[in-house]
XYZ file of C-alpha atoms in Angstrom:
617
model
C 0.000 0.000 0.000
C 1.201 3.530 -0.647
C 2.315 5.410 2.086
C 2.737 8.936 0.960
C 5.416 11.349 1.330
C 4.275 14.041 -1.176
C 6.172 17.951 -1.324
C 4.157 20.032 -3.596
C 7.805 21.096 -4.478
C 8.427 20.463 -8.485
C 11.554 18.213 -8.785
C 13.735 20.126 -11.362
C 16.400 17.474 -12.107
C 16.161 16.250 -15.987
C 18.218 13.357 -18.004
C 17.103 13.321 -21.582
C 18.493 9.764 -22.628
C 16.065 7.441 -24.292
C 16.067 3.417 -24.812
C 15.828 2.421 -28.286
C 12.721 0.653 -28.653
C 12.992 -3.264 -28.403
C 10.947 -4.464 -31.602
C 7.223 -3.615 -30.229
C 4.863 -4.463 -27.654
C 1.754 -6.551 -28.034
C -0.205 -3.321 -26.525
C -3.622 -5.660 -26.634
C -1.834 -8.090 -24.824
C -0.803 -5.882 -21.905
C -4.003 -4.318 -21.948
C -6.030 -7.438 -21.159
C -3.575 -8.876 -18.017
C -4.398 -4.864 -16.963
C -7.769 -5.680 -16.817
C -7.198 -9.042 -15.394
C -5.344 -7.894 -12.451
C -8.327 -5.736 -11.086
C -9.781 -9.191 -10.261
C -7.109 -10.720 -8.201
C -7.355 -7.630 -6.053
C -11.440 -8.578 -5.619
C -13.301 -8.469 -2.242
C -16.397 -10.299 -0.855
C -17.861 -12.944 -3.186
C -16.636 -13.396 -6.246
C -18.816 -14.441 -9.283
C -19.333 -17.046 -11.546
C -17.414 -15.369 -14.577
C -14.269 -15.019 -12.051
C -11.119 -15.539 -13.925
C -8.554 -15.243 -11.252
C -9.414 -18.593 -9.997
C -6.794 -18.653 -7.549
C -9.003 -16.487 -5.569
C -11.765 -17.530 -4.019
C -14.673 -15.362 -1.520
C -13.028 -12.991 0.873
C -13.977 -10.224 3.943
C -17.526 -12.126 3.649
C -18.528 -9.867 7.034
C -17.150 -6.637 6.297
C -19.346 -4.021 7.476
C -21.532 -6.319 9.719
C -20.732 -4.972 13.283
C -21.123 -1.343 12.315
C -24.575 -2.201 11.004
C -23.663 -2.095 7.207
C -22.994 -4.253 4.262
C -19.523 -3.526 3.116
C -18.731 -6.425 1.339
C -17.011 -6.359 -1.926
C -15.006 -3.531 -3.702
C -11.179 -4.041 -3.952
C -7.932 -4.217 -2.048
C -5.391 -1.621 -3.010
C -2.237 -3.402 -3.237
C -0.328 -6.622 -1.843
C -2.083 -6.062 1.851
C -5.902 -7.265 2.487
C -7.173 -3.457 3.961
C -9.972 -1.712 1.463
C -9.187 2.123 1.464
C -12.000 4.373 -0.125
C -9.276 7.217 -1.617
C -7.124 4.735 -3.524
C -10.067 2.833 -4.621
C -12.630 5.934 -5.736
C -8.906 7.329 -7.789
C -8.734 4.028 -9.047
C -12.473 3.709 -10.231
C -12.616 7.572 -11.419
C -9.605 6.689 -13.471
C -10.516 3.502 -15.192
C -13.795 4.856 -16.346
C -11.867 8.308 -17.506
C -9.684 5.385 -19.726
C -13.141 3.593 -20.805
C -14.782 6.984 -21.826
C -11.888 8.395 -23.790
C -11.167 5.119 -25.482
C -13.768 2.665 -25.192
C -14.235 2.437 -28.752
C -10.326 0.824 -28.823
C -11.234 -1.498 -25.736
C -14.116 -3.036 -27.523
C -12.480 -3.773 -30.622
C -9.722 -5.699 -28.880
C -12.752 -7.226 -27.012
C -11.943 -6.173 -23.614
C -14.521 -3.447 -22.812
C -16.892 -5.704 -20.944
C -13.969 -6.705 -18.784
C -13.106 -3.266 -18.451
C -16.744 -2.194 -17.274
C -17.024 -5.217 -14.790
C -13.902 -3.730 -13.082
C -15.486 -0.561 -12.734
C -18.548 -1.907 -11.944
C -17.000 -4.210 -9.069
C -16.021 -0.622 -7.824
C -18.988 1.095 -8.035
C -21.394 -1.341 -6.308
C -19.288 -1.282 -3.270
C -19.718 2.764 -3.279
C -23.268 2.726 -3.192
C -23.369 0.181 -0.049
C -20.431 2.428 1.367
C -22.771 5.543 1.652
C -26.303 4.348 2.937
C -27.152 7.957 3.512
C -26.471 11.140 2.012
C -23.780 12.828 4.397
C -22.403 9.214 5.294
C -19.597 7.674 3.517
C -17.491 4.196 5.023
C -13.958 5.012 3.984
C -11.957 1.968 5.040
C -12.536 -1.150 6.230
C -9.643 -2.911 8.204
C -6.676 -0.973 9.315
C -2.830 -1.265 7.800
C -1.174 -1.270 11.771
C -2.850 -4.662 12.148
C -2.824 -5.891 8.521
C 0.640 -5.111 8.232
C 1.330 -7.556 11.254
C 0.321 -10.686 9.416
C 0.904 -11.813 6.033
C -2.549 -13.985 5.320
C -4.703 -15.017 2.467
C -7.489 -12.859 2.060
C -9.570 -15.763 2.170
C -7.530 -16.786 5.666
C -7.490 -12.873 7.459
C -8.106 -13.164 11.576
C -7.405 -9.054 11.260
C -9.618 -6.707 12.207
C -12.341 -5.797 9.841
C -13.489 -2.650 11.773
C -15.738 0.026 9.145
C -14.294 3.453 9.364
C -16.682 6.633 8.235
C -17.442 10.548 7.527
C -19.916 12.395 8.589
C -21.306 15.885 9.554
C -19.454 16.087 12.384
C -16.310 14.329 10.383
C -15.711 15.469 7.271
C -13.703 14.403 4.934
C -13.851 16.703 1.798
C -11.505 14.773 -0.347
C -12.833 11.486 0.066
C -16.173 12.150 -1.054
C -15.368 14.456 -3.380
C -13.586 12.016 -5.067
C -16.138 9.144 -4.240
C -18.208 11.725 -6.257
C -16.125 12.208 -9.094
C -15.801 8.048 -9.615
C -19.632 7.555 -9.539
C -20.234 10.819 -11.760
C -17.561 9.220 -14.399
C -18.623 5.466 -14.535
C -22.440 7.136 -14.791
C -21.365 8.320 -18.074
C -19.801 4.678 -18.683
C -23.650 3.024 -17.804
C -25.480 5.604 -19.350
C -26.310 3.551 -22.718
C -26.261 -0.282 -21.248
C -27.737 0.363 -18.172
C -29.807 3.804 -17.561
C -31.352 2.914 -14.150
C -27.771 1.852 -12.705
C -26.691 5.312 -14.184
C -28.980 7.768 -12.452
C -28.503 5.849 -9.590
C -24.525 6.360 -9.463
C -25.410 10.328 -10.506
C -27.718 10.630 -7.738
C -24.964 9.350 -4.969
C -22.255 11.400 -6.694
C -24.381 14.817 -6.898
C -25.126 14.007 -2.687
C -21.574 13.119 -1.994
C -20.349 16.524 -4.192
C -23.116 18.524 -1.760
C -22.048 16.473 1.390
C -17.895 17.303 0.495
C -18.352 20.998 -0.034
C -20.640 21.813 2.526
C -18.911 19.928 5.169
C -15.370 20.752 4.845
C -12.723 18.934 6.494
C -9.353 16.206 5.584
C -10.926 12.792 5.627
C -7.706 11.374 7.234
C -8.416 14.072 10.603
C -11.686 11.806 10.655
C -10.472 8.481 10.006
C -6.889 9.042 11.483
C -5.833 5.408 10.961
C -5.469 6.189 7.156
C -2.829 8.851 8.022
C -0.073 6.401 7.875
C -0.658 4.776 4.487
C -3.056 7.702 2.566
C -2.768 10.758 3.716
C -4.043 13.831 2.473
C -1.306 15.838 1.931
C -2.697 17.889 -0.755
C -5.751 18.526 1.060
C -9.293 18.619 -0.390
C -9.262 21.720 -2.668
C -8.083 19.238 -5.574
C -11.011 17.170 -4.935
C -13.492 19.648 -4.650
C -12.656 21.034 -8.380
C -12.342 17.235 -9.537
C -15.528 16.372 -8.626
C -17.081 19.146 -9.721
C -15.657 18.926 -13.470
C -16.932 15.031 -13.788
C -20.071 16.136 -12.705
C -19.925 18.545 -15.248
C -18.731 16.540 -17.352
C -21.981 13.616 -16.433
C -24.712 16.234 -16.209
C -23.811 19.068 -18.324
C -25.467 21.452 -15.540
C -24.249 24.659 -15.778
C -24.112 24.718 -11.686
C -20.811 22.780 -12.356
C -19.064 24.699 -14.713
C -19.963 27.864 -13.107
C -18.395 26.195 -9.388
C -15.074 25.325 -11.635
C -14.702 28.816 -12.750
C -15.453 30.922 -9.940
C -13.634 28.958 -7.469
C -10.731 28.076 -9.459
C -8.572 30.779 -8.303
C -9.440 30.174 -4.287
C -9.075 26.184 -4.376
C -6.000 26.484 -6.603
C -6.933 24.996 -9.623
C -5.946 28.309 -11.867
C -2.940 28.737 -9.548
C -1.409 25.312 -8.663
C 1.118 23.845 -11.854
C 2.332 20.975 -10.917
C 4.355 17.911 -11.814
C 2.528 15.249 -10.840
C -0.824 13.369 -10.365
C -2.336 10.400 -8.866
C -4.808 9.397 -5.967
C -3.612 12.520 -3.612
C -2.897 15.129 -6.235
C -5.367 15.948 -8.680
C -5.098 19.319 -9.890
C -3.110 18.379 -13.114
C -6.468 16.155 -13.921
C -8.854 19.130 -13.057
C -6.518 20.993 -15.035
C -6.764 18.544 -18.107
C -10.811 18.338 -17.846
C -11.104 21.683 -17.834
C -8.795 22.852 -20.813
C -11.631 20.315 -22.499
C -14.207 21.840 -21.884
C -12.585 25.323 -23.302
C -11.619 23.333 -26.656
C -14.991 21.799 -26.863
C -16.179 25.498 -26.856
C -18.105 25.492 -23.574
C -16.858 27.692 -21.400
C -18.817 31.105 -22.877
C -17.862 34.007 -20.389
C -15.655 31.579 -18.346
C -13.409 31.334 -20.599
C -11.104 33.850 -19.339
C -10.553 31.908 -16.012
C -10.972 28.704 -17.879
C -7.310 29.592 -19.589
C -5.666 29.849 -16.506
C -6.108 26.017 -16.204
C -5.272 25.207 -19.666
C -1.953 27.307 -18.933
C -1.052 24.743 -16.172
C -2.062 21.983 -18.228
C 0.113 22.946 -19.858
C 2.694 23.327 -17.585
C 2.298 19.693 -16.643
C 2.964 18.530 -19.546
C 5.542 20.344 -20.536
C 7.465 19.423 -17.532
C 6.987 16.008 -18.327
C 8.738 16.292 -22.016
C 11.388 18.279 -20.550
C 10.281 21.213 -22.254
C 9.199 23.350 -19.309
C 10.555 25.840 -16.856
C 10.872 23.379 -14.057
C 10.761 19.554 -15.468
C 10.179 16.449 -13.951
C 13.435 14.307 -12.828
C 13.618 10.896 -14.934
C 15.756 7.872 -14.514
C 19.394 7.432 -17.186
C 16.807 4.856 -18.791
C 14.061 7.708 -19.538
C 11.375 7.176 -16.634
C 9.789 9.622 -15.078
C 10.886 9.712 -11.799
C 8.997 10.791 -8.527
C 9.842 8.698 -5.535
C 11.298 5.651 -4.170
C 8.024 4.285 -3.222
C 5.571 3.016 -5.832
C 7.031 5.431 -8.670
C 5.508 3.766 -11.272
C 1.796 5.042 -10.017
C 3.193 8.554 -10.876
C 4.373 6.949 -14.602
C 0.803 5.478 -15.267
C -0.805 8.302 -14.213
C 0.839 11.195 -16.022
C 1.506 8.841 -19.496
C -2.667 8.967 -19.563
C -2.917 12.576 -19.251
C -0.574 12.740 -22.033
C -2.245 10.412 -24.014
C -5.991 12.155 -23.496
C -4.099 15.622 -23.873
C -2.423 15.112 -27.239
C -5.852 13.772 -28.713
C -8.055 16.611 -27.556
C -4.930 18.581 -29.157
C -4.996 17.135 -32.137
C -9.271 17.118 -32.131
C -9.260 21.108 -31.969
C -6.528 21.898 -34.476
C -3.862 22.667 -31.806
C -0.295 22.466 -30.557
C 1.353 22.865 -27.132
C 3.031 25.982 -26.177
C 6.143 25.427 -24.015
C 8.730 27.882 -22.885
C 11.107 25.969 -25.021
C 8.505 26.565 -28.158
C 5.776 24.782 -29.878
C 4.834 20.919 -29.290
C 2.916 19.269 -32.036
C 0.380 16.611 -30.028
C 2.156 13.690 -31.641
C 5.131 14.517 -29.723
C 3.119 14.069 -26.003
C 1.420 10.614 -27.407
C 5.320 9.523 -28.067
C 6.146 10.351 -25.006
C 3.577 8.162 -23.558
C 4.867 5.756 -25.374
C 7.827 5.433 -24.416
C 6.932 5.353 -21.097
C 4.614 2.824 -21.568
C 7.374 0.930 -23.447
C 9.865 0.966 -20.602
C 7.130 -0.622 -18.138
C 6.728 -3.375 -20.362
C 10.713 -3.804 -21.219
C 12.716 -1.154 -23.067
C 14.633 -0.489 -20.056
C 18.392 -1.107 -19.382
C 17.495 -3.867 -17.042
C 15.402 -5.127 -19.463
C 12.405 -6.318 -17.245
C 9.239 -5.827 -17.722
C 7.558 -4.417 -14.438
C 4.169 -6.030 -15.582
C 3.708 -8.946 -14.277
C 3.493 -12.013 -16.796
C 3.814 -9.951 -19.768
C 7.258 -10.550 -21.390
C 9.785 -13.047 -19.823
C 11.772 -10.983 -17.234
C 9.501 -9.591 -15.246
C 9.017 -9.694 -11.254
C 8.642 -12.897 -9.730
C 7.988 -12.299 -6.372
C 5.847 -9.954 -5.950
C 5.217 -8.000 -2.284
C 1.220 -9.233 -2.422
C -0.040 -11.568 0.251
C -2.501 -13.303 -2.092
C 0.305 -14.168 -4.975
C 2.612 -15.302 -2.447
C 0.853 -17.915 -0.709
C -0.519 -21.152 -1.939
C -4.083 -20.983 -3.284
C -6.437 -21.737 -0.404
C -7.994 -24.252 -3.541
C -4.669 -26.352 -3.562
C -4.397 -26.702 0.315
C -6.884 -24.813 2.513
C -5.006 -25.611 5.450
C -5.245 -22.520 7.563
C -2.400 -20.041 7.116
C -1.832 -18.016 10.364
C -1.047 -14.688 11.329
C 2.440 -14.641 12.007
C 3.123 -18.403 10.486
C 2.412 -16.275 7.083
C 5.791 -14.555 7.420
C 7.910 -17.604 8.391
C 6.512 -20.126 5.803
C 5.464 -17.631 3.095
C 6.524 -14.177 3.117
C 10.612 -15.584 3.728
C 10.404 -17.832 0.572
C 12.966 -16.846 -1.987
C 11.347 -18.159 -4.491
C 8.659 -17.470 -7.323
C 4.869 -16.746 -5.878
C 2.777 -19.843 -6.614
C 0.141 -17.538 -7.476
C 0.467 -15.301 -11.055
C -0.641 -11.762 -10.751
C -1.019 -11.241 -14.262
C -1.276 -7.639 -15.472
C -0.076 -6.270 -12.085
C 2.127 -3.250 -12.478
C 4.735 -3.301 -9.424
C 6.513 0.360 -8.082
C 9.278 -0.273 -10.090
C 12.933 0.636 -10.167
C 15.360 3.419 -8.719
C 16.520 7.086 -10.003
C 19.304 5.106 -11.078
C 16.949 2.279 -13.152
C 17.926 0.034 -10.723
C 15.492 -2.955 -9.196
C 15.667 -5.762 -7.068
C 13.006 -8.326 -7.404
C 12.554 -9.753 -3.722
C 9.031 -9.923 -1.700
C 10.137 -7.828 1.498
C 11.449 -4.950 -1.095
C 7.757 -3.695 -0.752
C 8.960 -0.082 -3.009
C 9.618 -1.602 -5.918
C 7.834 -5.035 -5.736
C 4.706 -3.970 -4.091
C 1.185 -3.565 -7.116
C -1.435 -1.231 -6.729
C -4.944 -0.700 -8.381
C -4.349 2.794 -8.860
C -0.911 2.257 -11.068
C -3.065 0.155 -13.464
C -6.208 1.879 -13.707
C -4.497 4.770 -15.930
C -2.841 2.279 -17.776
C -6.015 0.972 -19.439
C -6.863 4.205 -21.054
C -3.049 4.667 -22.902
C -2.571 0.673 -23.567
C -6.175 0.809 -25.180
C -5.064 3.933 -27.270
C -1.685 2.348 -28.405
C -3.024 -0.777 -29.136
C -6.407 0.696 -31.331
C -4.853 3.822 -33.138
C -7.087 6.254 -33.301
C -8.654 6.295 -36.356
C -10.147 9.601 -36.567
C -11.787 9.798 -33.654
C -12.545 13.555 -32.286
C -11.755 13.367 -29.184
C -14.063 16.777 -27.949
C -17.265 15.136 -29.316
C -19.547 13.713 -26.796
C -19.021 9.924 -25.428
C -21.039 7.692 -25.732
C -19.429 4.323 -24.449
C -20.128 1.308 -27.008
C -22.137 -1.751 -26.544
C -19.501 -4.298 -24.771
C -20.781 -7.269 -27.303
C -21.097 -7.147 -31.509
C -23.498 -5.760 -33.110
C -26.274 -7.887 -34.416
C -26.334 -8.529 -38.141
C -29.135 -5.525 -39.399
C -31.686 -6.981 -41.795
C -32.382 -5.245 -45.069
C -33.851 -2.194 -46.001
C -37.042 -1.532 -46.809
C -38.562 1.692 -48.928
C -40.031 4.532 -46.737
C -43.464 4.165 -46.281
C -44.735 6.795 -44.804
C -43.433 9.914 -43.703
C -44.730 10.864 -40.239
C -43.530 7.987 -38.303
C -39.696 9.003 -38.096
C -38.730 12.911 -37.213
C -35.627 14.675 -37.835
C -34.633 17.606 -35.723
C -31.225 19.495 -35.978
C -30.043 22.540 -33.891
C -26.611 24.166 -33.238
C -24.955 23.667 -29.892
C -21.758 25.661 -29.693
C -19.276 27.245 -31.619
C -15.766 28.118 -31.435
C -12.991 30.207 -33.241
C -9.882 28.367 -33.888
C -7.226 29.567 -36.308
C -9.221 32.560 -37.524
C -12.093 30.224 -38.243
C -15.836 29.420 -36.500
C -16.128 25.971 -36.071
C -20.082 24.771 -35.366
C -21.149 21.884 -33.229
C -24.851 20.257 -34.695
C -26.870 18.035 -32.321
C -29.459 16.234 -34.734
C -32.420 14.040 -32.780
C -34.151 11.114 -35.081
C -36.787 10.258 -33.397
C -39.170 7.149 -34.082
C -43.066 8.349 -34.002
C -44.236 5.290 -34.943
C -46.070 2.544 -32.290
C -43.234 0.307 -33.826
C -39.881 -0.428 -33.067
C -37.591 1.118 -34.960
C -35.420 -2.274 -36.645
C -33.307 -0.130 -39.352
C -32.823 3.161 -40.737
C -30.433 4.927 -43.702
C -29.529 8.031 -43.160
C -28.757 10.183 -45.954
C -26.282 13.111 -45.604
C -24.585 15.636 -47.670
C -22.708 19.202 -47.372
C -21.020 17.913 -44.905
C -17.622 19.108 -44.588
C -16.472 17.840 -41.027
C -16.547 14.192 -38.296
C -19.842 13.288 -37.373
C -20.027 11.154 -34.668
C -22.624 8.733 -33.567
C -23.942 6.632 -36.515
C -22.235 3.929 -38.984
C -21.331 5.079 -41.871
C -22.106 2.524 -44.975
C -20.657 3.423 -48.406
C -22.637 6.967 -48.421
C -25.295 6.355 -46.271
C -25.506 6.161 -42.392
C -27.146 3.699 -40.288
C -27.290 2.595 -36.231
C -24.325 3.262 -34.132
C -22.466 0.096 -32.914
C -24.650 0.124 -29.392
C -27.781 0.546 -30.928
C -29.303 -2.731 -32.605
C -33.628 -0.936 -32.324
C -35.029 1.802 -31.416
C -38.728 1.483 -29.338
C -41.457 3.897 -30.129
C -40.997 6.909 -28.921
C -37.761 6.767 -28.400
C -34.589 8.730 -30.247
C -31.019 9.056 -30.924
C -28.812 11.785 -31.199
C -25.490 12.257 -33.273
C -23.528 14.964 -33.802
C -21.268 16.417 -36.236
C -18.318 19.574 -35.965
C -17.730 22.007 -39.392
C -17.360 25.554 -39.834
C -20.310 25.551 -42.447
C -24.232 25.787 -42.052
C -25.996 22.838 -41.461
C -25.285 19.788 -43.365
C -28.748 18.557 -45.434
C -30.202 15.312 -43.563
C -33.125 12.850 -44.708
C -34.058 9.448 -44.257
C -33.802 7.180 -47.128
C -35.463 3.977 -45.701
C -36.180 2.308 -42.192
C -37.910 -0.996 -41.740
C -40.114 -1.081 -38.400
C -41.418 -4.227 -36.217
């Protein structure tokens, strides 16, 4: 687990040097043992599609003796203690990966897995706050976790339920409880509506419940202060939250909050170097210089450019291109601290990866105080990043576990390290844990596939041994960025415009559509365009067109082709055919009375739209 020791300090130190890369990586590969780690880190029971089946049902009566049902959600890293900061980051960041790049998950058939992880996260949320100004932020405690080295399935520690309240705040971890159930409530929106508004409703209480009743979570639950402490405070939260709600609702309420109290919680005034599940501001930061290219930020805009400017300044100091630069290893890797670095990797390669797209999607570069960055050049830098985790290092190892064939065999994780309790359920005790298990030098019996471990030195150095907990220890929270900039790598782009709306795609194929019949009649289907925004970019205004089909009829809708010409920019959420457009991928029908929406970007009128044929059922 991480134990913190964050200086909001910049580290200035930077070594340019670069590995040359090592023939490829199968990025689709890596991507799905990502996935596949989130459920090796499981809690409570575990279902019938489990694929870690060295696992088996686990902290079956968390919750009980406080009166609650806390079972489920994950543990963090190699120790058997569920802490609600780590795991909201972890949740807010895999469904920020799903919504930016779904579209590559599902074609490398991985999205489903990748919404079941989030999923596994988000049910345990809504059990952990049973009423609006509660939240359960931990259950178990490290001091007596860390004293025994047991199976999940085996743990004699103590399961207490820790919580905030009125009368003990704790800003930060609600707010970003908030923002994880406000971003996977744009992931459910389309497959699952009712589990959406649900996950909105908690998040838009929990936002209320965090600014209202201010306060460090870790002054409430004070046996978190050893392993996550707030160092940053709650400001960072506050704004985070507040731009994924934004973000899920579109309520102007939002926006206005990000604006006028970006200056006092220090999201126009913080740049900074790094971000992960303490730190957020470079995130806010990102989000927000979004919503300015997407052309939403009317007479915020002003304010909203101070945040762009220290996006900026993040990643600039990442390339080495900035005033004050991040340090990074002889090898290339960004380097933060001895503990866990590699969360700090993950973390800022995706908001690299998300930044050079929305870049690219509005027709701009990067201006550093060395000059001009073209977006390609942050997406390479991802890269490489990515590439040393999985090899092109001078060591050679891969620091994901099971991809590649140097990679960390004994991994600081009590699960991995001890004999499934499937092979021999004898009872593995407290303290007999350490002498039989935890002193092995020798592989873990158990593979933790897809876990990314804290990785090496300043110096690129590493030393693969169980009780070097630094570098061989996993956490949720270095893999849940990873999914977003694997899934990117491995699907290309293709296109995409990364400031149009998201709308995540159905996890399974398309049904084959049956053929088209003429129109026969012309009041069943409707057709309704209107502009949504515009923006100047280049010396040019660039439109945004919503356009609503709705179906009239008392049929369902089974098939319709679109025709639609003078247009001159992407359009985004139909299937294009030859010169006609049809369904999106996640719509197969569409019931009576229902609609969809697309939308499309150009700097021209509106483009001409009709319906050429539908066939109804």
């Amino acid at each position: 687990m991480e134990k913190s020791t964050l200086a909001l300090c910049p580290l200035f130190l930077v070594l340019l040097w670069s590995p040359l890369a090592l023939g490829g990586h199968d990025y689709g590969q890596a991507l799905s043992k990502s996935i596949l780690f989130f459920e090796a880190q499981r809690s409570g029971y575990l279902p019938s599609t489990q694929r870690v089946t060295w696992r088996a049902n686990s902290g079956l009566s968390d919750g009980k003796a406080s009166g609650v049902d806390l079972v489920g959600g994950y543990y963090d890293a190699g120790d058997n203690v569920k802490f609600g900061l780590p795991m909201a980051f972890t949740v807010t960041m895999m469904s920020w990966s799903i919504l930016e790049y779904g579209k590559q998950m599902a074609a490398g058939g991985e999205l489903s897995h990748a919404i079941d992880a989030v999923k596994w996260g988000t049910d345990y949320f809504i059990k952990a706050h049973p009423e609006p100004n509660v939240l359960y932020g931990e259950v178990g405690d490290g001091n007596t976790d860390h004293y025994c080295w047991q199976r999940p399935e085996d743990m004699t520690t103590d399961r207490k339920a820790y919580r905030i309240d009125q009368s003990n705040p704790g800003s930060d971890l609600a707010g970003e409880t908030a923002a994880a159930m406000a971003a996977a409530s744009i992931v459910f929106r389309h497959s699952n509506a009712a589990y959406s508004g649900e996950l909105l409703r908690h998040a838009e209480q929990l936002f209320e419940f965090a600014d209202k009743y201010r306060g460090k979570y870790d002054g409430s639950i004070t046996v978190a202060q050893k392993y996550y402490r707030s160092i940053s405070g709650y400001n960072d939260e506050l704004l985070w939250a507040a731009a994924w709600l934004y973000q899920a609702t579109n309520n102007q309420y939002y926006l206005g909050y990000l604006a006028n109290n970006g200056d006092s919680l220090g999201g126009t005034g913080w740049g900074m170097t790094e971000f992960g599940w303490d730190v957020k501001y470079a995130g806010v930061q990102t989000l927000v210089a979004k919503f300015l290219m997407q052309g939403k930020a009317g007479h915020y805009a002003s304010v909203f450019e101070k945040y762009q400017q220290k996006a900026d300044y993040f990643m600039c100091s990442c390339l080495g291109k900035g005033s004050r630069n991040v340090q990074k290893t002889p090898g290339g890797l960004i380097f933060r601290q001895s503990w866990n670095n590699m969360q700090f990797v993950t973390s800022a390669s995706f908001l690299m990866t998300v930044y050079s797209d929305y870049l690219s999607s509005s027709g701009k570069s990067l201006q550093c105080s060395s000059g001009s960055v073209q977006p390609s050049e942050l997406l390479s830098f991802a890269k490489s990043q990515v590439d040393y985790i999985l090899g092109d290092n001078p060591r050679a190892t891969s620091y994901m576990v099971g991809y590649g064939n140097n990679y960390p065999r004994q991994v600081h994780h009590r699960a991995a390290s001890i004999v499934s309790i499937k092979e021999d359920s004898s009872f593995v005790t407290c303290r007999g844990g350490y002498a039989t298990w935890f002193s092995r030098k020798a592989s873990d019996p158990n593979l933790l596939a897809g876990a990314i471990v804290g990785g090496p030195d300043a110096y690129d150095n590493f030393a693969d041994q169980r009780d070097n907990y630094e570098q061989t220890e996993p956490a949720t929270y270095n893999n849940a960025p990873l999914l977003g900039t694997l899934a990117r790598l491995s699907g290309g782009h293709s296109g995409y415009n990364q400031l149009l709306p998201v709308v995540v795609p159905a996890p399974k194929a398309a049904v084959a559509k049956p053929s088209p019949a003429p129109v026969t009649a012309s009041n069943e289907l409707s057709i309704e365009q209107k502009q949504t925004a515009s923006w100047t970019a280049d010396g040019k205004t660039y439109y945004r067109y919503s356009t609503v089909v709705t179906n009239k009829s008392a049929k369902t809708l089974k098939y319709v082709n679109l025709s639609i010409s003078k247009l001159y920019g992407p359009l985004w959420g139909l299937t294009k055919s030859g010169d006609s457009y049809g369904f999106p991928s996640w719509i197969q029908s569409l019931p009576s009375g229902k609609s969809l929406e697309f939308v499309y970007i150009h700097a021209s009128p509106q483009a001409d739209i009709s319906i050429s044929s539908y066939t109804l059922a």
